[in-house]
PDB file of C-alpha atoms in Angstrom:
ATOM      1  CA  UNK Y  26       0.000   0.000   0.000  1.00 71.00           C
ATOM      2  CA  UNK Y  27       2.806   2.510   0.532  1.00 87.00           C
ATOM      3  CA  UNK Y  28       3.926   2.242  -3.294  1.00 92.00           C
ATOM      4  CA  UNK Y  29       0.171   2.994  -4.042  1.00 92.00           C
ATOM      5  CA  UNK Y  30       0.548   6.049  -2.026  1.00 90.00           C
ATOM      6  CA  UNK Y  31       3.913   7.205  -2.937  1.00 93.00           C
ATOM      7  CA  UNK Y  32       2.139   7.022  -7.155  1.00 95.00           C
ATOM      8  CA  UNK Y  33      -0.751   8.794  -5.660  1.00 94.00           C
ATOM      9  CA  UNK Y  34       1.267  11.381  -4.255  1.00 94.00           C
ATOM     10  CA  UNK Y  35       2.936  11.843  -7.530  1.00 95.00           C
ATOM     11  CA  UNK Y  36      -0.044  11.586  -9.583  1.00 96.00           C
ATOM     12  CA  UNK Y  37      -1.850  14.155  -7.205  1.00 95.00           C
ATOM     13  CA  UNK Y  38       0.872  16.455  -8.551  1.00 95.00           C
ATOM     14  CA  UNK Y  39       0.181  16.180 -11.816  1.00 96.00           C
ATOM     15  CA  UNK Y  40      -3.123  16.702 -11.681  1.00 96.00           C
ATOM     16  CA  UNK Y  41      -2.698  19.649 -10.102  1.00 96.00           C
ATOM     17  CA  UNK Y  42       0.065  20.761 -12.801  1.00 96.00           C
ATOM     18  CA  UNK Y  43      -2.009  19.536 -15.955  1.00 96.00           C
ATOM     19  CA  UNK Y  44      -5.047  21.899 -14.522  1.00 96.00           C
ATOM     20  CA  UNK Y  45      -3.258  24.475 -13.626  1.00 96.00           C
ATOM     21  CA  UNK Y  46      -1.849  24.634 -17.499  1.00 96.00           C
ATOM     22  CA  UNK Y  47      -5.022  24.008 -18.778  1.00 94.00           C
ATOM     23  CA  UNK Y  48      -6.905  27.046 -16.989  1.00 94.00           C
ATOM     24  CA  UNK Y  49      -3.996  28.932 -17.802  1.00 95.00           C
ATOM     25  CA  UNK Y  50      -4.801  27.527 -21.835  1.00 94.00           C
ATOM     26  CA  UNK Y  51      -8.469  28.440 -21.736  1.00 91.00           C
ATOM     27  CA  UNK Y  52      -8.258  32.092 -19.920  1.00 93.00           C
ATOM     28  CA  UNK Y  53      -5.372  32.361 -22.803  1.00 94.00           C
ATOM     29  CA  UNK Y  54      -7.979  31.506 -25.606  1.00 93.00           C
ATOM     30  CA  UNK Y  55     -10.382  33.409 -23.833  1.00 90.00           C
ATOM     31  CA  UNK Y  56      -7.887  36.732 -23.866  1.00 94.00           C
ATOM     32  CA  UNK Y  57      -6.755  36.181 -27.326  1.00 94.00           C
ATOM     33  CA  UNK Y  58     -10.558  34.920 -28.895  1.00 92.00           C
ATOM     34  CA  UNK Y  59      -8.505  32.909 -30.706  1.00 93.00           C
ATOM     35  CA  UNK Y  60      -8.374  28.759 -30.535  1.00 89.00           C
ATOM     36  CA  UNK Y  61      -5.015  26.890 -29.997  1.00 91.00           C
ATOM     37  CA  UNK Y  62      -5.264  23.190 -30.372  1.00 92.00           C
ATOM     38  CA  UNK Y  63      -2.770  22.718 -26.983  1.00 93.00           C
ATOM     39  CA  UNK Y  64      -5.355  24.160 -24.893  1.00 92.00           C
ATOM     40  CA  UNK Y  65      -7.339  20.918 -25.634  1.00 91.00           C
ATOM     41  CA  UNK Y  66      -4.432  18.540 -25.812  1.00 94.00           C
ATOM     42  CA  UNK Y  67      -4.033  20.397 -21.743  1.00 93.00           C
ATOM     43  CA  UNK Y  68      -7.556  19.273 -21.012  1.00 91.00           C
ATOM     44  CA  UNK Y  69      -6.952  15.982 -22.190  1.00 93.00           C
ATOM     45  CA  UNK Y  70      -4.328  15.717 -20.006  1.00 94.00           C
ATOM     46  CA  UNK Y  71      -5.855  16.933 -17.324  1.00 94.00           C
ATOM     47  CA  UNK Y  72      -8.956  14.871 -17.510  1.00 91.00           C
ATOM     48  CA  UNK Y  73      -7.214  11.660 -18.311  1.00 92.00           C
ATOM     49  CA  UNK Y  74      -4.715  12.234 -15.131  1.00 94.00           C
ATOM     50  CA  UNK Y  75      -7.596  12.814 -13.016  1.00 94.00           C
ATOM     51  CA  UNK Y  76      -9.914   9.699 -13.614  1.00 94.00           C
ATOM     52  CA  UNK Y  77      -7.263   7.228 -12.545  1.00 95.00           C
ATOM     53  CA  UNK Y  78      -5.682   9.729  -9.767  1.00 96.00           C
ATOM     54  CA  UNK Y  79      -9.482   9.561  -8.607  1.00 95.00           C
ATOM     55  CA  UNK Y  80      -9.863   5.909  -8.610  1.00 94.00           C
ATOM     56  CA  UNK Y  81      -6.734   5.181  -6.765  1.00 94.00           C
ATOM     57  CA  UNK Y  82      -7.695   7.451  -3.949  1.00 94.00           C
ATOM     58  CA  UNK Y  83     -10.949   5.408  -3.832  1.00 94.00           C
ATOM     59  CA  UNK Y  84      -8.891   1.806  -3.568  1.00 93.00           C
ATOM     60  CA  UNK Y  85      -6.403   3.620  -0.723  1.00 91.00           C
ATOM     61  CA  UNK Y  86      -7.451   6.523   1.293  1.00 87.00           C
ATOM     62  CA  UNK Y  87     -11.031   4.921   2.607  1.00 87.00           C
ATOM     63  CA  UNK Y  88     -10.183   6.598   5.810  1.00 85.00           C
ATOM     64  CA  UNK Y  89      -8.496  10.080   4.902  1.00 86.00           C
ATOM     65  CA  UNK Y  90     -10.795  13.225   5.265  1.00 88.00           C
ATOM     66  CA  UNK Y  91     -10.714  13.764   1.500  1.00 89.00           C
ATOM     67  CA  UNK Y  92     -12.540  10.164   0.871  1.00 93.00           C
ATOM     68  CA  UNK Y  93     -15.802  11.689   0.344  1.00 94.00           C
ATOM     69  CA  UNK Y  94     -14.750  14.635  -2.173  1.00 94.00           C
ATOM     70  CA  UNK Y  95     -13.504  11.776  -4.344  1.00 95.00           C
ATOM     71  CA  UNK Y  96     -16.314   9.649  -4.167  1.00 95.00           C
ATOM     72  CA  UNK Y  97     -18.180  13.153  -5.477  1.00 95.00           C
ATOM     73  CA  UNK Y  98     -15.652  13.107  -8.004  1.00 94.00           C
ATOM     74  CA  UNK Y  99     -16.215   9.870  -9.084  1.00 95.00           C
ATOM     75  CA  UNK Y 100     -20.142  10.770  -9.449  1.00 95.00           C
ATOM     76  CA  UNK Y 101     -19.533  13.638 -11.837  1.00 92.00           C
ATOM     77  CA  UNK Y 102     -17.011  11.538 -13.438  1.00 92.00           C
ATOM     78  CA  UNK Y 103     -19.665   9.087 -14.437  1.00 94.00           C
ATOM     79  CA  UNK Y 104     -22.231  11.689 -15.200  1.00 93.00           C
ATOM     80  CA  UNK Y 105     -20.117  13.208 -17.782  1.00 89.00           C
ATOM     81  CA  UNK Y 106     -19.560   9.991 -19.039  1.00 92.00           C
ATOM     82  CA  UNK Y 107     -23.687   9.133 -19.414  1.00 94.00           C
ATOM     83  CA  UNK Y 108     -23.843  13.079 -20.860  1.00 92.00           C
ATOM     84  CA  UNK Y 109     -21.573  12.185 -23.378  1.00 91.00           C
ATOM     85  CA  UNK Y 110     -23.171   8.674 -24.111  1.00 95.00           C
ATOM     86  CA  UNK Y 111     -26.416  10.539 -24.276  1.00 96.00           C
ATOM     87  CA  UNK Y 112     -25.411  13.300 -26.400  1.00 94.00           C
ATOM     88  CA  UNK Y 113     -25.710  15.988 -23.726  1.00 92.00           C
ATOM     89  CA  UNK Y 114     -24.120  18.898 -24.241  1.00 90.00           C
ATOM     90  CA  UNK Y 115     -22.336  20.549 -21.510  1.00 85.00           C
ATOM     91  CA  UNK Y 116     -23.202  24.396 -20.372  1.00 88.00           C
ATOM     92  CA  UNK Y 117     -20.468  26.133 -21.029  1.00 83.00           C
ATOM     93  CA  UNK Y 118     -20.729  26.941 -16.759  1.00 89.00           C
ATOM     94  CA  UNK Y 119     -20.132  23.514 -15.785  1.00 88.00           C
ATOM     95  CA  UNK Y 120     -16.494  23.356 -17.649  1.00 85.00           C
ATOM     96  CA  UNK Y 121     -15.481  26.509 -15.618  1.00 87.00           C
ATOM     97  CA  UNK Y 122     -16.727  24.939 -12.277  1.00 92.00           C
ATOM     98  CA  UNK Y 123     -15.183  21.925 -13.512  1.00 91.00           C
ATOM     99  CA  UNK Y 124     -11.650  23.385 -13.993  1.00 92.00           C
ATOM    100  CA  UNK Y 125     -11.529  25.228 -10.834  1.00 94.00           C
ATOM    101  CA  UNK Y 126     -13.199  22.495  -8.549  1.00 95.00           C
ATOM    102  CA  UNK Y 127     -10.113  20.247 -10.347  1.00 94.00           C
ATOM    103  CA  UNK Y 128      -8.027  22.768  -9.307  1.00 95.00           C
ATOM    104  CA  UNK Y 129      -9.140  23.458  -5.722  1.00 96.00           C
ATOM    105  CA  UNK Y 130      -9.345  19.668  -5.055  1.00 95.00           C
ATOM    106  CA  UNK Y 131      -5.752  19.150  -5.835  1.00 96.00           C
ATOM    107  CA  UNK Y 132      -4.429  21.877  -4.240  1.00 95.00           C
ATOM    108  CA  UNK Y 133      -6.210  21.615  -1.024  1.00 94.00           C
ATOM    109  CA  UNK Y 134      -4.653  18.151  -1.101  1.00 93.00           C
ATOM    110  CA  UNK Y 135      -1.020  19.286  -1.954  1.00 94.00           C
ATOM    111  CA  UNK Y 136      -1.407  21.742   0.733  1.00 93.00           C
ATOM    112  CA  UNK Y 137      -3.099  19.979   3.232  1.00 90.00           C
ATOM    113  CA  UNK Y 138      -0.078  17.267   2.985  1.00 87.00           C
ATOM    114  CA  UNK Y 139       2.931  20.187   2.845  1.00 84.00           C
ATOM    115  CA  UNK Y 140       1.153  21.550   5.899  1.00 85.00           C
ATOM    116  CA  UNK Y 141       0.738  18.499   7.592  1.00 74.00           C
ATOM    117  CA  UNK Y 142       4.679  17.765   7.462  1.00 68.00           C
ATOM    118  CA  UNK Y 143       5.067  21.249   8.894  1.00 55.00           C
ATOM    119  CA  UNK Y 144       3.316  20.672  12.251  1.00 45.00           C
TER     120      UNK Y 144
END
């Protein structure tokens, strides 16, 4: 179990990193109007870093405090999944919330675990 945790810690990080460039991508678009196809190569990234990342913390961290945010992950996971099956298309909101809760998962983590070292 403590490789498992030593990928998760590393895989944490990249998730964090791979969102972090991929905001940075889209509020780049955004700013220039114009599209760049590494923005969406950046949100592949991202996305495909955080589904596994997501279902490792499910297999080892039953008892850590952030158990249930990934379990909430894993629900919109799947509901993206059946919107996409379906044909759904996404409000352009829930990307941005989407992004940033990504992004505020992650860090809280990386924090939470720099500040736990710390005291």
């Amino acid at each position: 179990m403590n490789v498992l945790k030593k990928i998760i810690k590393v895989m944490d990080i990249a998730v964090f990193v791979f969102t972090t460039i991929a905001i940075g991508g889209v509020f780049y678009e955004g700013m220039t109007l114009k599209w760049y196809d590494i923005v969406g190569v950046f949100v592949i990234c991202m996305d495909y870093s955080f589904m596994p990342t997501t279902i490792l913390h499910l297999i080892a961290d039953r008892k850590e405090k952030w158990y249930p945010l990934h379990v909430f992950s894993m629900i919109l996971i799947v509901v993206a999944i059946v919107m996409k099956i379906s044909d759904i298309a996404y409000p352009a909101i829930s990307l941005l919330l989407w992004y940033f809760y990504l992004w505020f998962l992650y860090g809280s983590i990386l924090v939470g675990r720099y500040v736990g070292k710390k005291i």
